[in-house]
Coordinates of C-alpha atoms in Angstrom, one line a residue:
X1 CA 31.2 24.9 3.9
X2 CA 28.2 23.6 3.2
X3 CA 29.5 20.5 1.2
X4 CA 32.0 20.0 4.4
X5 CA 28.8 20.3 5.9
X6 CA 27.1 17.4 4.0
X7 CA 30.2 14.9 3.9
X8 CA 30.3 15.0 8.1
X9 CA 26.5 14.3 8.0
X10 CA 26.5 11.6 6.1
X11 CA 29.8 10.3 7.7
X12 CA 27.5 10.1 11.0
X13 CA 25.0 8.5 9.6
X14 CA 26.8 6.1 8.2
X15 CA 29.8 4.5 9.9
X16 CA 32.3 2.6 7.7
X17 CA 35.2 0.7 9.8
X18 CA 37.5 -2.7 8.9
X19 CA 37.4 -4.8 11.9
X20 CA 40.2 -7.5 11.4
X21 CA 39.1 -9.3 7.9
X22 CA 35.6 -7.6 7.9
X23 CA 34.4 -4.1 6.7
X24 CA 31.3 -3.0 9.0
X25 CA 28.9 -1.0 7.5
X26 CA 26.6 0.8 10.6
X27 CA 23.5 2.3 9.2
X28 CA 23.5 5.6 12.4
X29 CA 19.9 7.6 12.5
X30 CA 18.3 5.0 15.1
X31 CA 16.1 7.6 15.7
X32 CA 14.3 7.8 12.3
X33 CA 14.9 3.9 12.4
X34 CA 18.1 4.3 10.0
X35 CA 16.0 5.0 7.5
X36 CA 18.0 6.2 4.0
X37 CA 18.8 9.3 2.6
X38 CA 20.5 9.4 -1.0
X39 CA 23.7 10.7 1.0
X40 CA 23.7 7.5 3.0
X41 CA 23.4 5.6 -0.3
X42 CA 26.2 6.9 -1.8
X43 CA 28.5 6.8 1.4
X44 CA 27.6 2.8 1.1
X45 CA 28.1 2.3 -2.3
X46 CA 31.9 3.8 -2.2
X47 CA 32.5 1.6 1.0
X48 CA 31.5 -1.3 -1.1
X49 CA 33.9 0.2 -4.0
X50 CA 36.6 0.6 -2.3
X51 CA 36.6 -2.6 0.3
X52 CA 36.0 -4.8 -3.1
X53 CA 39.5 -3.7 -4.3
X54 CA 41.2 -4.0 -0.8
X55 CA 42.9 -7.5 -0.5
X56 CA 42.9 -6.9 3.6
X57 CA 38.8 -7.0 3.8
X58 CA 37.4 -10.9 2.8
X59 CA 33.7 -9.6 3.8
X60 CA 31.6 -7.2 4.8
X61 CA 28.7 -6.7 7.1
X62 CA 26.2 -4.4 7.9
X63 CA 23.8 -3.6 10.6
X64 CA 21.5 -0.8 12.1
X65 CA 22.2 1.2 15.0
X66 CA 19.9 1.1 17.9
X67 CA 18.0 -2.0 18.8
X68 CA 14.6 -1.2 16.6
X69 CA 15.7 -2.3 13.4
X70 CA 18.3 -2.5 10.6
X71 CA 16.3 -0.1 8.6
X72 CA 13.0 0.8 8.0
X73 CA 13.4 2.3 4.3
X74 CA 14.2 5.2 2.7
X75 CA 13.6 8.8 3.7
X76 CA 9.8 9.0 2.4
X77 CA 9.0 12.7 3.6
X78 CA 11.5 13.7 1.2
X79 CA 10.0 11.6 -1.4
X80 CA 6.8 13.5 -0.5
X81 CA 8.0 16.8 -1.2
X82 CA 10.2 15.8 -4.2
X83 CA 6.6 14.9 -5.6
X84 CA 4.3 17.6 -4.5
X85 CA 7.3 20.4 -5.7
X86 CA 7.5 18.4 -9.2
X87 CA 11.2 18.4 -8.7
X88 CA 13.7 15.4 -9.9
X89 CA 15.7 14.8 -6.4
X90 CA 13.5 11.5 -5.9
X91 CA 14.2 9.5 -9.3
X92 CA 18.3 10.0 -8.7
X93 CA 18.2 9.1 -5.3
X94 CA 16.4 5.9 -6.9
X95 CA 19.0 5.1 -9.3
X96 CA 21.8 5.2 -6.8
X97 CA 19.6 3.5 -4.7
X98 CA 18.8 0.2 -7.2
X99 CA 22.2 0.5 -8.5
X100 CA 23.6 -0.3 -5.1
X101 CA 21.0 -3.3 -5.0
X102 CA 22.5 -4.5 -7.8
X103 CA 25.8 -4.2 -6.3
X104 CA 25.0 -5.8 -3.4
X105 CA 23.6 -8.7 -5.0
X106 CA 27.0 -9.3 -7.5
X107 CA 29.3 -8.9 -4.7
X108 CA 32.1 -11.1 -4.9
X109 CA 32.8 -10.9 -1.3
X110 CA 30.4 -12.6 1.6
X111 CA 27.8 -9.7 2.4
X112 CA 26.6 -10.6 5.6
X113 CA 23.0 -8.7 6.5
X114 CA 22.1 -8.3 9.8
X115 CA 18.5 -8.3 9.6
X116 CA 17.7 -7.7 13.1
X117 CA 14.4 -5.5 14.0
X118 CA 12.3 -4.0 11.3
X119 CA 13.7 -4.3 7.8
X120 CA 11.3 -2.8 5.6
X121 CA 11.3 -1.0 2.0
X122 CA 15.2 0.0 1.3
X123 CA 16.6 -2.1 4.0
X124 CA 15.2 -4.9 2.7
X125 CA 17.3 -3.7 -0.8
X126 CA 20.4 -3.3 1.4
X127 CA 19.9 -6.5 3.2
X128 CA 17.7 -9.1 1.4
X129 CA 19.8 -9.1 -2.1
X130 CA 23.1 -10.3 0.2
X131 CA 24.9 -13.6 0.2
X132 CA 24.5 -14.0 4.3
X133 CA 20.7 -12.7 5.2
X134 CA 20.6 -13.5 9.4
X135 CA 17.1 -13.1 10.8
X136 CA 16.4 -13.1 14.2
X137 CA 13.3 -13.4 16.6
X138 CA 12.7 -9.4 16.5
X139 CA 12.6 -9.4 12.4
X140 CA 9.5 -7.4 11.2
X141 CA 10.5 -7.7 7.5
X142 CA 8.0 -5.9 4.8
X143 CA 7.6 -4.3 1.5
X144 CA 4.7 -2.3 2.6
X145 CA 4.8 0.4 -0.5
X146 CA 1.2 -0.6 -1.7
X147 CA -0.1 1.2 2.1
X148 CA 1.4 4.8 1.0
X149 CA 0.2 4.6 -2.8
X150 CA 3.7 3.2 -4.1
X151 CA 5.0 -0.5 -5.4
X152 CA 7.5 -2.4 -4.0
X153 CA 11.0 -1.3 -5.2
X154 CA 14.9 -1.5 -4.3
X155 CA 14.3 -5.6 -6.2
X156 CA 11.6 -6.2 -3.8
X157 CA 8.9 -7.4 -6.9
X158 CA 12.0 -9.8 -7.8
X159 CA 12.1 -11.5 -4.6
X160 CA 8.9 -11.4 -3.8
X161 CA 8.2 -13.3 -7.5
X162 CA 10.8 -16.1 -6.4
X163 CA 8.4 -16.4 -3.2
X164 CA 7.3 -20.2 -3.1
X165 CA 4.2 -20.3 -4.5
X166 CA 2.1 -17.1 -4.3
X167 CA 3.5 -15.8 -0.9
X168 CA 5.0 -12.9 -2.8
X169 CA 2.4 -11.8 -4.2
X170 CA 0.3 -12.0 -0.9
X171 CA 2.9 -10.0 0.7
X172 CA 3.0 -7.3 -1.6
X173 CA -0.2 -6.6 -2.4
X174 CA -0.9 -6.6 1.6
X175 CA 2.4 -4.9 2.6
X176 CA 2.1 -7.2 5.6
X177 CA 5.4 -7.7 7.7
X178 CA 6.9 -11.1 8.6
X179 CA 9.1 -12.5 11.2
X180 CA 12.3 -15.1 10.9
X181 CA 10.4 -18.0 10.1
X182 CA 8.4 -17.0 7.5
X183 CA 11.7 -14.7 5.5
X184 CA 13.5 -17.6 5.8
X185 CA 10.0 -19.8 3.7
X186 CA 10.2 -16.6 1.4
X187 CA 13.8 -16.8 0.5
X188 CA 14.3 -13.4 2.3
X189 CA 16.9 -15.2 4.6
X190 CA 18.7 -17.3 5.1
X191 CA 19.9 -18.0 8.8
X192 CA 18.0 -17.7 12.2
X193 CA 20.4 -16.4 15.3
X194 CA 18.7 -15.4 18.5
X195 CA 19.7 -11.4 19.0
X196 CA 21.4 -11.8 22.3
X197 CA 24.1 -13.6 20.3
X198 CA 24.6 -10.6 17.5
X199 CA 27.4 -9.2 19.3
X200 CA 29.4 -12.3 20.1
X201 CA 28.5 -13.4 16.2
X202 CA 30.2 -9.4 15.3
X203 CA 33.0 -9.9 17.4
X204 CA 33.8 -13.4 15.6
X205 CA 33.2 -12.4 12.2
X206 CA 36.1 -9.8 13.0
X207 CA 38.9 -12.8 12.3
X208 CA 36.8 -15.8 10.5
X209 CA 34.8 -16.3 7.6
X210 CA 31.2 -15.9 8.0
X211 CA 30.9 -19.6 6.4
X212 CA 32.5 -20.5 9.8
X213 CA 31.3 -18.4 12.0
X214 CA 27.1 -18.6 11.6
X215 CA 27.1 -22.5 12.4
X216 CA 28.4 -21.9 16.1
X217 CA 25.1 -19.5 16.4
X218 CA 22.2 -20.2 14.1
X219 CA 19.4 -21.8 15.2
X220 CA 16.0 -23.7 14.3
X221 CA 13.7 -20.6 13.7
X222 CA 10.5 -22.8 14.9
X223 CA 7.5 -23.3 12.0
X224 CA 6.5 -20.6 9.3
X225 CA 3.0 -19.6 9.5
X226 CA 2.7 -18.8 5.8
X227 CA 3.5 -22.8 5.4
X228 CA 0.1 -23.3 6.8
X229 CA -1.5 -21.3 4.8
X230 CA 0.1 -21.7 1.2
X231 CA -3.3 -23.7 0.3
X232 CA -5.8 -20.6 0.3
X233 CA -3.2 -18.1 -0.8
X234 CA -1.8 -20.0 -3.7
X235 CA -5.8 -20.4 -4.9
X236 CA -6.4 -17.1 -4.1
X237 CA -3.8 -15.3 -5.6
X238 CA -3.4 -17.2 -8.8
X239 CA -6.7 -15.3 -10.2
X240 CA -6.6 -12.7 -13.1
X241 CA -6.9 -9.3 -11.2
X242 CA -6.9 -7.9 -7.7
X243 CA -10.7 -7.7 -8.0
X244 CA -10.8 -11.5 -8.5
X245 CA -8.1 -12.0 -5.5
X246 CA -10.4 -9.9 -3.0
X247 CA -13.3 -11.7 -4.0
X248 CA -11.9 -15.8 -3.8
X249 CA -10.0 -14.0 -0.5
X250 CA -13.7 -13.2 0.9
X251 CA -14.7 -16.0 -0.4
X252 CA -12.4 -18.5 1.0
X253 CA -14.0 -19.4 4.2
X254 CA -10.7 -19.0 6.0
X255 CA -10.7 -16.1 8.6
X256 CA -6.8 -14.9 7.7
X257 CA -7.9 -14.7 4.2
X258 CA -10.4 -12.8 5.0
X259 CA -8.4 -10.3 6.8
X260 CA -6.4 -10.5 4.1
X261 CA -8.6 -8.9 1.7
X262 CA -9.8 -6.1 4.6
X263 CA -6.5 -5.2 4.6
X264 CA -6.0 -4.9 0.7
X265 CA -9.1 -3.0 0.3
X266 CA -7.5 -0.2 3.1
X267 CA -4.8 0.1 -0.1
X268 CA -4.1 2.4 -3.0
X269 CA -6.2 0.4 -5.7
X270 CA -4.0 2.1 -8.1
X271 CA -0.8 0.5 -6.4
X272 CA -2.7 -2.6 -5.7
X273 CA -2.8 -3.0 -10.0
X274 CA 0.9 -2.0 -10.4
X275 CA 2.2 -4.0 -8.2
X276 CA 0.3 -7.6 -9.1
X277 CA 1.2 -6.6 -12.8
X278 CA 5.1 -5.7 -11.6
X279 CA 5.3 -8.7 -9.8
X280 CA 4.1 -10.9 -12.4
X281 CA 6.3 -9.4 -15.1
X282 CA 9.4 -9.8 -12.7
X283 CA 8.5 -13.5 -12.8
X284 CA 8.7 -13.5 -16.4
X285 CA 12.1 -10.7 -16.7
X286 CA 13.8 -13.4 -13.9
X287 CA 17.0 -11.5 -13.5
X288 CA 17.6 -8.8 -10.9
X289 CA 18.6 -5.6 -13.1
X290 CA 16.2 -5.6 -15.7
X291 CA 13.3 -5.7 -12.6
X292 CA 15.6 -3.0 -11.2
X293 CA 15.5 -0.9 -14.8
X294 CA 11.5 -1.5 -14.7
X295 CA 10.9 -0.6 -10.9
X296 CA 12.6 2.3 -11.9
X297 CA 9.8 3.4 -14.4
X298 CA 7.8 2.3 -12.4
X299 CA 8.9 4.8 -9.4
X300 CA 9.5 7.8 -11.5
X301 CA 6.1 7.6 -12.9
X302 CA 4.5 6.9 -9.2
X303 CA 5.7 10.4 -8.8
X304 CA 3.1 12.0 -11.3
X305 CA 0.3 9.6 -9.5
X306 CA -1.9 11.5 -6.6
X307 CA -2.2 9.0 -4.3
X308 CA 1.8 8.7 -4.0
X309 CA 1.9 11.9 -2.4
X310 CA -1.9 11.2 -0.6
X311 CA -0.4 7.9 0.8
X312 CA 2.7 9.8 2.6
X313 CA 0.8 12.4 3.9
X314 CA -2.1 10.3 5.6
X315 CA 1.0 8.1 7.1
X316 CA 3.7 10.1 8.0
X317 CA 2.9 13.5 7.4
X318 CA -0.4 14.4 9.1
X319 CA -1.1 10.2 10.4
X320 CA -4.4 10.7 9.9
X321 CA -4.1 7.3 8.9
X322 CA -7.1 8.5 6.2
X323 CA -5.9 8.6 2.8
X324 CA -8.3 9.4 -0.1
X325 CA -7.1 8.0 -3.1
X326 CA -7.8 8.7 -6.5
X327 CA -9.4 6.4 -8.0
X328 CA -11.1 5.5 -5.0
X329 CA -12.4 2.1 -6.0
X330 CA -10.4 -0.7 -7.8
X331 CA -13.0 -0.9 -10.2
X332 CA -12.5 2.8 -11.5
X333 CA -8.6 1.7 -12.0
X334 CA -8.5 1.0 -15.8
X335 CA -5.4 -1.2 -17.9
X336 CA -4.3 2.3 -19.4
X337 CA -3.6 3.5 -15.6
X338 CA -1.4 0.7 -15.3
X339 CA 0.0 0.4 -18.2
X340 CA 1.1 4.5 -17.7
X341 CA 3.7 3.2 -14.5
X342 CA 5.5 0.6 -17.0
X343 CA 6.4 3.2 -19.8
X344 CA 9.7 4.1 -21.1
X345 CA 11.1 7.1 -19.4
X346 CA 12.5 10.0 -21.9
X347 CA 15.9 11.5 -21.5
X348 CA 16.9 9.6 -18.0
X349 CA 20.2 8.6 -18.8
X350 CA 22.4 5.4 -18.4
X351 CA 20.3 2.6 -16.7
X352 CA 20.9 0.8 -13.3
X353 CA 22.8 -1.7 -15.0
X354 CA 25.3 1.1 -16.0
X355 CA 26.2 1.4 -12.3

């Protein structure tokens, strides 16, 4: 009963249906912003399986129910208490979780992503790793890990590292959100459509090729702000450690940069070191699984970290908005801390690449 239980759950919060040529994939909990469980994960990764094989379906899309957002990541409460209890729960929901990035990303069939709303975290992994990304004026799209004591994941540090310039590093190590302009600078999209023309765009999409469809309803997505201001954050970000980036930030003369570093300093310095050093070695890895297979370590061993736990429960659980983390100062964060998050994982199994 209770697996019958489960399996109608996750068939509500997840709503597969072939629509003419197109399978629709409808992310349902608008409530908690559509936000991922490993159940939903699964549900989308056999969608995916089995629309592949089917001859009748020549694309897929998928969207978010309600009109707040596509999704706004995965379930982190449970990731909270996963960590506290010391339990396992978290690092296979994260395999199924990047190996359905990957999936996404080697599609053979058009994936078109409604990125409509807030996209953050895990929607970005179900959305920004697609071969049709559509942005519209509402877009809020973020990694924002670093603000909770955890490193972008779900092939975030990869496309953040393809960023022009240093905007992805900016962007991860301040979690800050962007709008349709500025995805489509950052390689995060690739289409801007005005959100009052969604459902005419769905409707057509049922009995055309997306390749068709999009040019009768994108549109110019006006100037990127981050385009302005590539001069001080490619100086900034290009120095050594996140010590040296705070300081040229402050230093700059420029009032965003400045703000810039405020809001860095409000972060987990312990995240704030993973997450330049992840980014940087997804530069130099270049392909999407093997940043997958180390943003795996990298998440299972966040789950042994204090301030993972700290991070969720100053901004979800009690949103005191107060966290205390541990280190407390960048400084006090040594190269052995880091080095800890990057280190090969015993008896975990087939990679994400064996997905």
């Amino acid at each position: 009963m209770e697996a019958d239980t489960a399996a109608a759950d996750t068939a509500d919060t997840v709503l597969c249906a072939v629509e003419g040529r197109t399978g629709v994939i409808t992310l349902n909990r608008p409530r908690a912003l559509n936000a991922l469980t490993h159940p939903m994960v699964l549900r989308i990764a056999e969608a995916l399986t089995g629309w592949e094989r089917d001859p009748g379906v020549e694309q897929v899309l998928i969207r978010g129910a309600g009109d707040r957002g596509l999704c706004a990541g995965g379930d982190i409460r449970a990731i909270h208490d996963d960590a506290k209890a010391g339990t396992r729960a978290s690092a296979a929901f994260w395999r199924d979780e990047y190996r359905l990035n990957a999936h996404i990303a080697r599609y053979p069939k058009p994936y078109v992503a409604l990125m409509d709303g807030i996209v953050m975290g895990g929607g970005v992994g179900v959305s920004a790793h697609g071969s049709v990304r559509v942005v519209t004026e509402r877009s809020r799209v973020a990694m924002p890990e670093t603000g909770i004591g955890f490193v972008p994941d779900v092939g975030g540090t990869h496309l953040l590292a393809r960023a022009p310039g240093l905007l992805g590093t900016h962007l991860a190590l301040t979690g800050s959100a962007v709008g349709a302009a500025d995805a489509l600078l950052c390689g995060l999209a690739d289409h801007f459509v005005p959100a009052d023309r969604l459902p005419a765009l769905t409707a057509e999409l049922a009995g055309a090729p997306a390749r068709e469809v999009l040019g009768r309803y994108a549109a110019g997505a006006g100037p990127a702000p981050l385009a302005e201001a590539r001069g001080w954050i490619d100086h900034c970000y290009a120095a050594g450690t996140v010590e040296e980036i705070v300081d040229r930030l402050l230093g700059s003369g420029e009032p965003e940069a400045k703000e810039a570093a405020e809001t860095i300093l409000a972060k987990s310095p312990t995240a704030l070191k993973v997450t330049l050093e992840a980014v940087r070695r997804a530069a130099a890895l270049g392909a999407l699984e093997p940043v997958l297979e180390q943003e795996f370590r990298v998440s299972c061993n966040a789950l042994t970290s204090p301030d993972l736990v700290e991070g969720i429960r100053a901004q979800v659980v009690d949103k005191d908005r107060s966290p205390r983390w541990s280190p407390a100062t960048l400084g006090e964060v040594t190269e052995q801390d880091v080095a800890r998050f990057f280190a090969p994982l015993a008896g975990d199994g087939p990679g994400i690449a064996a997905g």
